[in-house]
GROMACS .gro file of C-alpha atoms in nm:
model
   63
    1UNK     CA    1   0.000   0.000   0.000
    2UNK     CA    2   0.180   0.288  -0.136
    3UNK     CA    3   0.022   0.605   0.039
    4UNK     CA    4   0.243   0.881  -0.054
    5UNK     CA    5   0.570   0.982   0.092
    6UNK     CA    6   0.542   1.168   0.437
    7UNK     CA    7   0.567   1.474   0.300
    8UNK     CA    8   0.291   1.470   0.086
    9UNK     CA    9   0.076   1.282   0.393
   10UNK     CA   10   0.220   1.568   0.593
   11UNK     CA   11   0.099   1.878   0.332
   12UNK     CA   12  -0.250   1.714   0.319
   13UNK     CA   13  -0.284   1.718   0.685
   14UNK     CA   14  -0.171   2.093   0.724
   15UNK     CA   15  -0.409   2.149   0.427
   16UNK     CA   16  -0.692   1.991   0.619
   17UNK     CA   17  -0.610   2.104   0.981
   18UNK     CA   18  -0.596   2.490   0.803
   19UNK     CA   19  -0.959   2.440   0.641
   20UNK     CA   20  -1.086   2.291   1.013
   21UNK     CA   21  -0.952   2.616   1.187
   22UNK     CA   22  -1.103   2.817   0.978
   23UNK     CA   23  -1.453   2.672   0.992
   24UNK     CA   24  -1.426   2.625   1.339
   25UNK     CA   25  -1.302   3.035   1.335
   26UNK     CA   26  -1.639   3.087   1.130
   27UNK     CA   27  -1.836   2.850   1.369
   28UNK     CA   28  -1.723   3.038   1.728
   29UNK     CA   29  -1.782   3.336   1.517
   30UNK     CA   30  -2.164   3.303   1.448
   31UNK     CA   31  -2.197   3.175   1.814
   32UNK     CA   32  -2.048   3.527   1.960
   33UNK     CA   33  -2.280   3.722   1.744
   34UNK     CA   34  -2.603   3.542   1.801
   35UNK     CA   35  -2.472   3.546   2.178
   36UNK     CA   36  -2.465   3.924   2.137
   37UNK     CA   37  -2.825   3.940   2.003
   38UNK     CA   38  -2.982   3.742   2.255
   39UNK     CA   39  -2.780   3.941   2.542
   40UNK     CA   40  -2.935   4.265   2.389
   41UNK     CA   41  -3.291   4.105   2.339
   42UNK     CA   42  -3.254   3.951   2.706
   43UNK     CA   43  -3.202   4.355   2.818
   44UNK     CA   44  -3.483   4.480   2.644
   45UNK     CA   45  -3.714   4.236   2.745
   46UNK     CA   46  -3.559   4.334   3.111
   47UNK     CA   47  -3.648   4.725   3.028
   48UNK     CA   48  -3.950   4.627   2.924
   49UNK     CA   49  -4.027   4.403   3.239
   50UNK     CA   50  -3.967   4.731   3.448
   51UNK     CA   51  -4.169   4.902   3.295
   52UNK     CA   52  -4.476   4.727   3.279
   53UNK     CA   53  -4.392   4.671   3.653
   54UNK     CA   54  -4.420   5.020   3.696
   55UNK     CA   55  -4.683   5.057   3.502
   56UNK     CA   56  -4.855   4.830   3.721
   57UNK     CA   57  -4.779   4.937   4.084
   58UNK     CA   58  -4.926   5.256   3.959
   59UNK     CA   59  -5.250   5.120   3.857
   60UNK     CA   60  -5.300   4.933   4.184
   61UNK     CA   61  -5.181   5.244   4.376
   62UNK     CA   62  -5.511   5.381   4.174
   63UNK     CA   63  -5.745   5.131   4.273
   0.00000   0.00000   0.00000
């Protein structure tokens, strides 16, 4: 079984490994910014909480 010399094995596996850290770069990439969408959505939706909180302490002060 002839499967190249090593350092033709060895400049398909840095080929490879380079096209994994990239994707994997990518991958952690799109993670971080949906991360950073939910975080903001998660403080909105925690502005908005306050409020309507607010909103209705005041309406049972009225009643």
């Amino acid at each position: 079984m002839n499967s190249g010399s090593w350092r033709e094995r060895w400049a398909w596996f840095v080929r490879l490994s380079g096209s994994w850290r990239s994707l994997v770069a990518s991958v952690l990439g799109l993670l971080e910014a949906r991360e950073k969408r939910v975080r903001e959505e998660i403080e909105g939706l925690r502005e908005e909480a306050g409020r309507v909180q607010a909103a209705l302490g005041e309406a049972e002060r009225v009643l």
